[in-house]
mmCIF file of N, CA and C in Angstrom:
data_model
loop_
_atom_site.group_PDB
_atom_site.id
_atom_site.type_symbol
_atom_site.label_atom_id
_atom_site.label_comp_id
_atom_site.label_asym_id
_atom_site.label_seq_id
_atom_site.Cartn_x
_atom_site.Cartn_y
_atom_site.Cartn_z
ATOM 1 N N MET I 1 291.805 75.267 25.780
ATOM 2 C CA MET I 1 293.140 74.980 26.583
ATOM 3 C C MET I 1 292.937 74.794 28.181
ATOM 4 N N GLN I 2 293.622 74.194 28.780
ATOM 5 C CA GLN I 2 293.621 73.607 30.288
ATOM 6 C C GLN I 2 294.861 73.788 30.876
ATOM 7 N N LEU I 3 294.966 74.174 32.069
ATOM 8 C CA LEU I 3 295.946 74.437 32.875
ATOM 9 C C LEU I 3 296.450 72.889 33.128
ATOM 10 N N THR I 4 297.622 72.354 33.030
ATOM 11 C CA THR I 4 298.078 71.097 33.376
ATOM 12 C C THR I 4 298.876 70.900 34.806
ATOM 13 N N HIS I 5 299.744 71.790 34.834
ATOM 14 C CA HIS I 5 300.529 71.987 36.173
ATOM 15 C C HIS I 5 301.035 73.110 36.368
ATOM 16 N N ILE I 6 301.788 73.324 37.737
ATOM 17 C CA ILE I 6 302.347 74.533 38.165
ATOM 18 C C ILE I 6 303.547 73.939 39.091
ATOM 19 N N ALA I 7 304.534 74.550 38.492
ATOM 20 C CA ALA I 7 305.873 73.983 39.262
ATOM 21 C C ALA I 7 306.434 75.133 40.015
ATOM 22 N N ILE I 8 306.786 74.186 41.360
ATOM 23 C CA ILE I 8 307.619 75.252 42.461
ATOM 24 C C ILE I 8 308.801 74.343 42.822
ATOM 25 N N TRP I 9 309.810 75.036 43.238
ATOM 26 C CA TRP I 9 311.011 74.584 43.902
ATOM 27 C C TRP I 9 310.997 74.526 45.085
ATOM 28 N N THR I 10 311.835 73.309 45.818
ATOM 29 C CA THR I 10 311.726 73.444 47.129
ATOM 30 C C THR I 10 313.286 72.906 47.436
ATOM 31 N N ASN I 11 313.534 73.180 49.014
ATOM 32 C CA ASN I 11 315.076 72.778 49.242
ATOM 33 C C ASN I 11 314.629 71.125 49.991
ATOM 34 N N GLU I 12 313.460 71.002 50.438
ATOM 35 C CA GLU I 12 312.964 69.603 50.726
ATOM 36 C C GLU I 12 311.835 68.920 50.322
ATOM 37 N N LEU I 13 312.347 68.294 49.165
ATOM 38 C CA LEU I 13 311.334 67.429 48.225
ATOM 39 C C LEU I 13 310.242 66.635 48.893
ATOM 40 N N GLU I 14 310.792 65.781 49.609
ATOM 41 C CA GLU I 14 309.685 64.878 50.576
ATOM 42 C C GLU I 14 308.976 65.509 51.420
ATOM 43 N N ARG I 15 309.281 66.557 52.300
ATOM 44 C CA ARG I 15 308.394 67.316 53.033
ATOM 45 C C ARG I 15 307.690 67.865 52.392
ATOM 46 N N SER I 16 307.839 68.560 51.256
ATOM 47 C CA SER I 16 306.807 69.172 50.480
ATOM 48 C C SER I 16 305.633 67.966 49.663
ATOM 49 N N ARG I 17 306.432 66.900 49.031
ATOM 50 C CA ARG I 17 305.404 66.002 48.521
ATOM 51 C C ARG I 17 304.342 65.437 49.704
ATOM 52 N N GLU I 18 304.978 65.137 50.951
ATOM 53 C CA GLU I 18 304.100 64.739 52.145
ATOM 54 C C GLU I 18 302.921 65.959 52.187
ATOM 55 N N PHE I 19 303.480 66.952 52.217
ATOM 56 C CA PHE I 19 302.209 68.152 52.830
ATOM 57 C C PHE I 19 300.998 68.107 51.591
ATOM 58 N N TYR I 20 301.272 68.037 50.393
ATOM 59 C CA TYR I 20 300.400 68.097 49.295
ATOM 60 C C TYR I 20 299.525 67.076 49.311
ATOM 61 N N THR I 21 300.277 65.720 49.678
ATOM 62 C CA THR I 21 299.389 64.456 49.747
ATOM 63 C C THR I 21 298.727 64.450 50.816
ATOM 64 N N THR I 22 299.056 65.104 51.960
ATOM 65 C CA THR I 22 298.388 64.826 52.883
ATOM 66 C C THR I 22 297.264 65.448 53.302
ATOM 67 N N TYR I 23 297.484 66.823 52.968
ATOM 68 C CA TYR I 23 296.433 67.715 53.268
ATOM 69 C C TYR I 23 295.486 68.010 52.096
ATOM 70 N N PHE I 24 295.888 67.780 50.723
ATOM 71 C CA PHE I 24 295.091 67.957 49.578
ATOM 72 C C PHE I 24 294.607 66.816 48.818
ATOM 73 N N ASN I 25 294.960 65.588 49.461
ATOM 74 C CA ASN I 25 294.736 64.358 48.949
ATOM 75 C C ASN I 25 295.283 64.170 47.410
ATOM 76 N N GLY I 26 296.516 64.677 47.332
ATOM 77 C CA GLY I 26 297.131 64.677 46.017
ATOM 78 C C GLY I 26 297.711 63.379 45.921
ATOM 79 N N LYS I 27 297.934 62.764 44.717
ATOM 80 C CA LYS I 27 298.429 61.525 44.630
ATOM 81 C C LYS I 27 299.903 61.679 43.794
ATOM 82 N N SER I 28 300.705 61.232 44.299
ATOM 83 C CA SER I 28 302.015 61.355 43.707
ATOM 84 C C SER I 28 302.415 60.274 42.757
ATOM 85 N N ASN I 29 303.529 60.642 41.653
ATOM 86 C CA ASN I 29 303.913 59.647 40.905
ATOM 87 C C ASN I 29 305.230 59.368 41.762
ATOM 88 N N GLU I 30 306.061 58.576 41.145
ATOM 89 C CA GLU I 30 307.303 57.936 41.530
ATOM 90 C C GLU I 30 308.133 58.943 41.538
ATOM 91 N N LYS I 31 309.286 59.183 42.257
ATOM 92 C CA LYS I 31 310.385 60.319 42.106
ATOM 93 C C LYS I 31 311.127 59.930 40.641
ATOM 94 N N TYR I 32 311.315 61.367 40.053
ATOM 95 C CA TYR I 32 312.072 61.421 39.149
ATOM 96 C C TYR I 32 313.715 62.143 39.553
ATOM 97 N N VAL I 33 314.445 61.314 38.950
ATOM 98 C CA VAL I 33 316.005 61.930 39.643
ATOM 99 C C VAL I 33 316.607 62.112 37.891
ATOM 100 N N ASN I 34 317.598 63.205 38.017
ATOM 101 C CA ASN I 34 318.413 63.356 36.852
ATOM 102 C C ASN I 34 319.785 63.572 37.697
ATOM 103 N N PRO I 35 320.694 62.568 37.820
ATOM 104 C CA PRO I 35 321.883 62.939 38.664
ATOM 105 C C PRO I 35 322.665 63.817 37.834
ATOM 106 N N LYS I 36 322.757 63.796 36.747
ATOM 107 C CA LYS I 36 323.737 64.835 36.123
ATOM 108 C C LYS I 36 323.336 65.986 36.198
ATOM 109 N N LYS I 37 322.460 66.632 36.293
ATOM 110 C CA LYS I 37 321.924 67.946 36.532
ATOM 111 C C LYS I 37 321.680 68.328 37.974
ATOM 112 N N GLY I 38 321.627 67.088 38.963
ATOM 113 C CA GLY I 38 321.259 67.476 40.271
ATOM 114 C C GLY I 38 320.025 67.708 40.651
ATOM 115 N N PHE I 39 318.912 67.019 39.774
ATOM 116 C CA PHE I 39 317.581 67.497 39.726
ATOM 117 C C PHE I 39 316.744 66.241 40.169
ATOM 118 N N ALA I 40 315.869 66.452 41.049
ATOM 119 C CA ALA I 40 314.489 65.535 41.168
ATOM 120 C C ALA I 40 313.222 66.240 41.253
ATOM 121 N N SER I 41 312.347 65.339 40.994
ATOM 122 C CA SER I 41 310.763 65.886 41.267
ATOM 123 C C SER I 41 309.847 64.949 41.376
ATOM 124 N N TYR I 42 308.767 65.476 41.977
ATOM 125 C CA TYR I 42 307.682 64.556 41.996
ATOM 126 C C TYR I 42 306.349 65.660 41.056
ATOM 127 N N PHE I 43 305.587 64.671 40.691
ATOM 128 C CA PHE I 43 304.142 65.638 40.105
ATOM 129 C C PHE I 43 303.192 64.854 40.889
ATOM 130 N N VAL I 44 302.504 65.705 41.649
ATOM 131 C CA VAL I 44 301.298 65.550 42.568
ATOM 132 C C VAL I 44 299.900 65.861 42.155
ATOM 133 N N THR I 45 299.383 65.041 41.911
ATOM 134 C CA THR I 45 298.068 65.246 40.740
ATOM 135 C C THR I 45 296.719 65.243 41.746
ATOM 136 N N PHE I 46 295.791 66.151 41.502
ATOM 137 C CA PHE I 46 294.770 66.602 42.611
ATOM 138 C C PHE I 46 293.439 66.193 41.582
ATOM 139 N N GLU I 47 292.321 66.168 42.325
ATOM 140 C CA GLU I 47 290.929 65.794 41.697
ATOM 141 C C GLU I 47 290.673 66.933 40.588
ATOM 142 N N GLY I 48 290.513 66.429 39.439
ATOM 143 C CA GLY I 48 290.003 67.470 38.268
ATOM 144 C C GLY I 48 291.233 67.214 37.401
ATOM 145 N N GLY I 49 292.398 66.705 37.764
ATOM 146 C CA GLY I 49 293.588 66.615 36.966
ATOM 147 C C GLY I 49 294.806 67.406 37.006
ATOM 148 N N ALA I 50 294.635 68.668 37.614
ATOM 149 C CA ALA I 50 296.022 69.566 37.780
ATOM 150 C C ALA I 50 296.803 68.916 38.518
ATOM 151 N N SER I 51 298.037 69.395 38.242
ATOM 152 C CA SER I 51 299.060 68.920 39.255
ATOM 153 C C SER I 51 300.205 69.981 39.577
ATOM 154 N N LEU I 52 301.015 69.664 40.291
ATOM 155 C CA LEU I 52 301.947 70.477 40.852
ATOM 156 C C LEU I 52 303.236 69.607 40.734
ATOM 157 N N GLU I 53 304.245 70.155 40.308
ATOM 158 C CA GLU I 53 305.612 69.653 39.749
ATOM 159 C C GLU I 53 306.262 70.074 41.042
ATOM 160 N N ILE I 54 306.641 69.384 41.833
ATOM 161 C CA ILE I 54 307.629 69.826 42.996
ATOM 162 C C ILE I 54 308.951 69.435 42.744
ATOM 163 N N MET I 55 309.798 70.351 42.618
ATOM 164 C CA MET I 55 311.185 70.324 42.312
ATOM 165 C C MET I 55 312.293 70.731 43.006
ATOM 166 N N GLN I 56 313.476 69.944 43.001
ATOM 167 C CA GLN I 56 314.698 70.180 43.765
ATOM 168 C C GLN I 56 315.774 70.136 42.862
ATOM 169 N N ARG I 57 316.769 70.941 43.102
ATOM 170 C CA ARG I 57 317.978 71.084 41.960
ATOM 171 C C ARG I 57 319.137 71.399 43.050
ATOM 172 N N THR I 58 320.225 70.853 42.873
ATOM 173 C CA THR I 58 321.336 71.200 43.856
ATOM 174 C C THR I 58 321.688 72.827 43.725
ATOM 175 N N ASP I 59 321.621 73.173 42.469
ATOM 176 C CA ASP I 59 322.064 74.828 42.368
ATOM 177 C C ASP I 59 320.976 75.736 42.256
ATOM 178 N N VAL I 60 319.719 75.064 42.726
ATOM 179 C CA VAL I 60 318.699 76.216 43.195
ATOM 180 C C VAL I 60 318.461 75.879 44.702
ATOM 181 N N THR I 61 318.693 76.999 45.650
ATOM 182 C CA THR I 61 318.660 76.726 46.754
ATOM 183 C C THR I 61 318.151 77.943 47.589
ATOM 184 N N GLU I 62 318.206 79.381 47.257
ATOM 185 C CA GLU I 62 317.851 80.423 47.807
ATOM 186 C C GLU I 62 317.259 81.588 46.508
ATOM 187 N N GLU I 63 316.606 82.456 47.443
ATOM 188 C CA GLU I 63 316.072 83.647 46.319
ATOM 189 C C GLU I 63 317.366 84.430 45.995
ATOM 190 N N LYS I 64 317.423 85.114 44.923
ATOM 191 C CA LYS I 64 318.508 86.099 44.756
ATOM 192 C C LYS I 64 318.022 87.378 45.546
ATOM 193 N N ASN I 65 318.681 88.003 46.321
ATOM 194 C CA ASN I 65 318.527 89.219 47.265
ATOM 195 C C ASN I 65 316.883 89.471 47.671
ATOM 196 N N GLY I 66 316.473 88.234 47.977
ATOM 197 C CA GLY I 66 314.829 88.199 48.128
ATOM 198 C C GLY I 66 313.745 88.775 46.915
ATOM 199 N N LEU I 67 314.419 88.798 46.104
ATOM 200 C CA LEU I 67 313.477 89.367 45.063
ATOM 201 C C LEU I 67 313.250 88.317 43.838
ATOM 202 N N PHE I 68 312.102 88.462 43.467
ATOM 203 C CA PHE I 68 311.712 86.999 42.495
ATOM 204 C C PHE I 68 310.467 87.331 41.658
ATOM 205 N N ILE I 69 310.190 87.153 40.257
ATOM 206 C CA ILE I 69 309.191 87.136 39.636
ATOM 207 C C ILE I 69 308.810 85.753 39.418
ATOM 208 N N GLY I 70 307.417 85.427 39.975
ATOM 209 C CA GLY I 70 307.178 84.155 39.515
ATOM 210 C C GLY I 70 305.628 84.092 40.188
ATOM 211 N N LEU I 71 305.380 82.931 40.830
ATOM 212 C CA LEU I 71 304.423 82.142 41.518
ATOM 213 C C LEU I 71 303.892 83.531 42.480
ATOM 214 N N ALA I 72 302.547 83.620 42.614
ATOM 215 C CA ALA I 72 301.989 84.837 43.874
ATOM 216 C C ALA I 72 301.087 83.593 44.442
ATOM 217 N N HIS I 73 300.425 82.905 44.121
ATOM 218 C CA HIS I 73 299.618 82.097 44.972
ATOM 219 C C HIS I 73 299.002 81.051 43.948
ATOM 220 N N PHE I 74 298.377 80.011 44.559
ATOM 221 C CA PHE I 74 297.518 79.079 43.702
ATOM 222 C C PHE I 74 296.668 78.467 45.109
ATOM 223 N N ALA I 75 295.221 78.137 44.377
ATOM 224 C CA ALA I 75 294.310 77.862 45.211
ATOM 225 C C ALA I 75 293.692 76.490 45.189
ATOM 226 N N PHE I 76 292.967 75.926 46.195
ATOM 227 C CA PHE I 76 292.491 74.772 46.200
ATOM 228 C C PHE I 76 291.019 74.950 46.785
ATOM 229 N N SER I 77 289.796 74.439 45.784
ATOM 230 C CA SER I 77 288.597 74.513 46.126
ATOM 231 C C SER I 77 288.129 73.310 46.979
ATOM 232 N N VAL I 78 287.900 73.677 48.117
ATOM 233 C CA VAL I 78 287.148 72.469 48.971
ATOM 234 C C VAL I 78 285.929 72.302 49.283
ATOM 235 N N GLY I 79 284.898 73.266 48.356
ATOM 236 C CA GLY I 79 283.351 72.703 48.185
ATOM 237 C C GLY I 79 282.576 73.712 49.379
ATOM 238 N N SER I 80 282.905 73.886 50.504
ATOM 239 C CA SER I 80 281.933 74.889 51.216
ATOM 240 C C SER I 80 282.629 75.533 52.190
ATOM 241 N N LYS I 81 282.037 76.405 52.878
ATOM 242 C CA LYS I 81 282.893 77.551 53.692
ATOM 243 C C LYS I 81 283.085 76.675 55.016
ATOM 244 N N GLU I 82 282.414 75.752 55.583
ATOM 245 C CA GLU I 82 282.705 74.772 56.590
ATOM 246 C C GLU I 82 284.184 74.338 56.552
ATOM 247 N N LYS I 83 284.151 73.868 55.373
ATOM 248 C CA LYS I 83 285.338 72.741 55.217
ATOM 249 C C LYS I 83 286.530 74.032 55.024
ATOM 250 N N VAL I 84 286.520 75.299 54.545
ATOM 251 C CA VAL I 84 287.468 76.137 54.541
ATOM 252 C C VAL I 84 287.901 76.310 55.872
ATOM 253 N N ASN I 85 286.711 76.559 56.652
ATOM 254 C CA ASN I 85 287.004 76.775 58.333
ATOM 255 C C ASN I 85 287.877 75.728 58.950
ATOM 256 N N SER I 86 287.517 74.772 58.884
ATOM 257 C CA SER I 86 287.928 73.505 59.294
ATOM 258 C C SER I 86 289.569 73.105 58.901
ATOM 259 N N MET I 87 289.712 73.402 57.550
ATOM 260 C CA MET I 87 291.096 73.279 57.326
ATOM 261 C C MET I 87 291.690 74.074 57.688
ATOM 262 N N ILE I 88 291.708 75.725 57.705
ATOM 263 C CA ILE I 88 292.440 76.547 58.297
ATOM 264 C C ILE I 88 292.570 76.246 59.797
ATOM 265 N N GLU I 89 291.684 75.572 60.725
ATOM 266 C CA GLU I 89 292.040 75.263 61.557
ATOM 267 C C GLU I 89 292.914 74.355 61.794
ATOM 268 N N LEU I 90 292.876 73.260 61.185
ATOM 269 C CA LEU I 90 293.703 72.070 60.942
ATOM 270 C C LEU I 90 295.216 72.435 60.802
ATOM 271 N N PHE I 91 295.654 73.428 59.924
ATOM 272 C CA PHE I 91 296.648 73.981 59.614
ATOM 273 C C PHE I 91 297.264 74.824 60.812
ATOM 274 N N ARG I 92 296.331 75.646 61.374
ATOM 275 C CA ARG I 92 296.409 76.328 62.689
ATOM 276 C C ARG I 92 296.992 75.206 63.735
ATOM 277 N N GLU I 93 296.301 74.013 63.817
ATOM 278 C CA GLU I 93 296.700 73.103 64.936
ATOM 279 C C GLU I 93 297.983 72.343 64.761
ATOM 280 N N ASN I 94 298.400 72.407 63.489
ATOM 281 C CA ASN I 94 299.614 71.739 62.952
ATOM 282 C C ASN I 94 300.779 72.562 62.853
ATOM 283 N N GLY I 95 300.551 73.849 63.425
ATOM 284 C CA GLY I 95 301.651 74.676 63.094
ATOM 285 C C GLY I 95 302.153 75.542 61.940
ATOM 286 N N TYR I 96 301.304 75.524 61.133
ATOM 287 C CA TYR I 96 301.383 76.261 59.964
ATOM 288 C C TYR I 96 300.798 77.643 60.049
ATOM 289 N N THR I 97 301.803 78.639 59.163
ATOM 290 C CA THR I 97 301.118 79.821 59.179
ATOM 291 C C THR I 97 300.102 80.584 58.554
ATOM 292 N N ILE I 98 299.375 80.770 59.282
ATOM 293 C CA ILE I 98 297.854 81.188 58.582
ATOM 294 C C ILE I 98 298.092 82.717 58.384
ATOM 295 N N LEU I 99 297.940 82.848 56.971
ATOM 296 C CA LEU I 99 298.353 84.456 56.191
ATOM 297 C C LEU I 99 297.019 85.055 56.220
ATOM 298 N N GLY I 100 295.876 84.231 56.119
ATOM 299 C CA GLY I 100 294.530 85.157 55.915
ATOM 300 C C GLY I 100 293.466 84.466 56.597
ATOM 301 N N GLU I 101 292.780 84.899 57.727
ATOM 302 C CA GLU I 101 291.681 84.350 57.845
ATOM 303 C C GLU I 101 290.515 84.303 57.145
ATOM 304 N N PRO I 102 289.556 83.276 57.316
ATOM 305 C CA PRO I 102 288.388 82.862 56.489
ATOM 306 C C PRO I 102 287.654 84.272 56.167
ATOM 307 N N ARG I 103 287.221 84.320 55.196
ATOM 308 C CA ARG I 103 286.570 85.859 54.943
ATOM 309 C C ARG I 103 286.027 85.511 53.315
ATOM 310 N N THR I 104 284.885 86.532 53.156
ATOM 311 C CA THR I 104 284.295 86.393 51.807
ATOM 312 C C THR I 104 285.183 87.465 51.163
ATOM 313 N N THR I 105 285.633 87.409 50.079
ATOM 314 C CA THR I 105 286.706 88.407 49.373
ATOM 315 C C THR I 105 285.753 89.651 48.352
ATOM 316 N N GLY I 106 286.068 90.389 48.065
ATOM 317 C CA GLY I 106 285.345 91.344 47.142
ATOM 318 C C GLY I 106 285.040 90.683 45.919
ATOM 319 N N ASP I 107 285.720 89.512 45.334
ATOM 320 C CA ASP I 107 285.151 88.903 44.210
ATOM 321 C C ASP I 107 284.538 87.726 44.432
ATOM 322 N N GLY I 108 284.101 87.746 45.762
ATOM 323 C CA GLY I 108 282.929 86.726 45.930
ATOM 324 C C GLY I 108 283.339 85.245 46.594
ATOM 325 N N PHE I 109 284.592 84.868 46.454
ATOM 326 C CA PHE I 109 285.063 84.031 47.091
ATOM 327 C C PHE I 109 285.153 83.945 48.708
ATOM 328 N N TYR I 110 284.812 82.695 49.131
ATOM 329 C CA TYR I 110 285.008 82.542 50.537
ATOM 330 C C TYR I 110 286.302 81.766 50.686
ATOM 331 N N GLU I 111 287.528 82.443 51.462
ATOM 332 C CA GLU I 111 288.663 81.932 51.153
ATOM 333 C C GLU I 111 289.460 82.055 52.995
ATOM 334 N N GLY I 112 290.414 81.241 52.866
ATOM 335 C CA GLY I 112 291.614 81.602 53.684
ATOM 336 C C GLY I 112 292.713 81.299 53.366
ATOM 337 N N SER I 113 294.043 81.645 53.759
ATOM 338 C CA SER I 113 295.133 81.496 53.181
ATOM 339 C C SER I 113 296.515 80.860 54.137
ATOM 340 N N ILE I 114 297.447 80.043 53.893
ATOM 341 C CA ILE I 114 298.127 79.468 54.670
ATOM 342 C C ILE I 114 299.478 79.629 53.796
ATOM 343 N N ALA I 115 300.538 79.372 54.337
ATOM 344 C CA ALA I 115 301.920 79.084 53.848
ATOM 345 C C ALA I 115 302.179 77.939 53.975
ATOM 346 N N ASP I 116 302.873 77.270 52.798
ATOM 347 C CA ASP I 116 303.229 75.793 52.814
ATOM 348 C C ASP I 116 304.409 75.817 53.431
ATOM 349 N N PRO I 117 305.176 74.621 53.509
ATOM 350 C CA PRO I 117 306.463 74.563 54.307
ATOM 351 C C PRO I 117 307.369 75.076 53.581
ATOM 352 N N ASP I 118 307.188 75.621 52.139
ATOM 353 C CA ASP I 118 308.280 76.576 51.641
ATOM 354 C C ASP I 118 307.933 78.119 51.556
ATOM 355 N N GLY I 119 306.764 78.344 52.394
ATOM 356 C CA GLY I 119 306.482 79.746 52.204
ATOM 357 C C GLY I 119 305.549 80.011 50.886
ATOM 358 N N ASN I 120 305.053 79.147 49.988
ATOM 359 C CA ASN I 120 304.496 79.473 48.957
ATOM 360 C C ASN I 120 302.917 79.764 49.570
ATOM 361 N N ILE I 121 302.075 80.814 48.856
ATOM 362 C CA ILE I 121 300.767 81.099 49.449
ATOM 363 C C ILE I 121 299.874 80.180 48.793
ATOM 364 N N VAL I 122 299.043 79.436 49.724
ATOM 365 C CA VAL I 122 298.043 78.638 49.048
ATOM 366 C C VAL I 122 296.980 79.188 49.930
ATOM 367 N N GLU I 123 295.889 79.289 49.107
ATOM 368 C CA GLU I 123 294.382 79.743 49.197
ATOM 369 C C GLU I 123 293.890 78.519 49.307
ATOM 370 N N ILE I 124 292.737 78.330 50.602
ATOM 371 C CA ILE I 124 291.737 77.735 50.573
ATOM 372 C C ILE I 124 290.448 78.156 50.357
ATOM 373 N N ILE I 125 289.747 77.773 48.985
ATOM 374 C CA ILE I 125 288.475 78.408 48.808
ATOM 375 C C ILE I 125 287.222 77.628 48.573
ATOM 376 N N ALA I 126 286.020 78.144 49.007
ATOM 377 C CA ALA I 126 284.721 77.657 48.732
ATOM 378 C C ALA I 126 283.957 78.453 47.466
#
């Protein structure tokens, strides 16, 4: 079996698409729109074949009471500690929230983490 994609909701579809194509070299398909359901989405595919389905729907606009069960985080492997460090600095320079400074974790990964434009936790790992 192989993981094919992870889906995330957003209130700003174009902003999210731009974030993942700019910083993680994702390749986007054409926008899918279903006007009857108020739904639109993009699949952004990354090296290795996994994709993010970035979705927006007119009736999905906020968390309910600040509680949710779902995505904890996802990670992009960038190949080296130096690249992790440089990407974290790039995100810092561009005003994104750094959630975790680069470090070696107990399970042996070298990683830093950031919040994407919608607050999803993205780990940058080597």
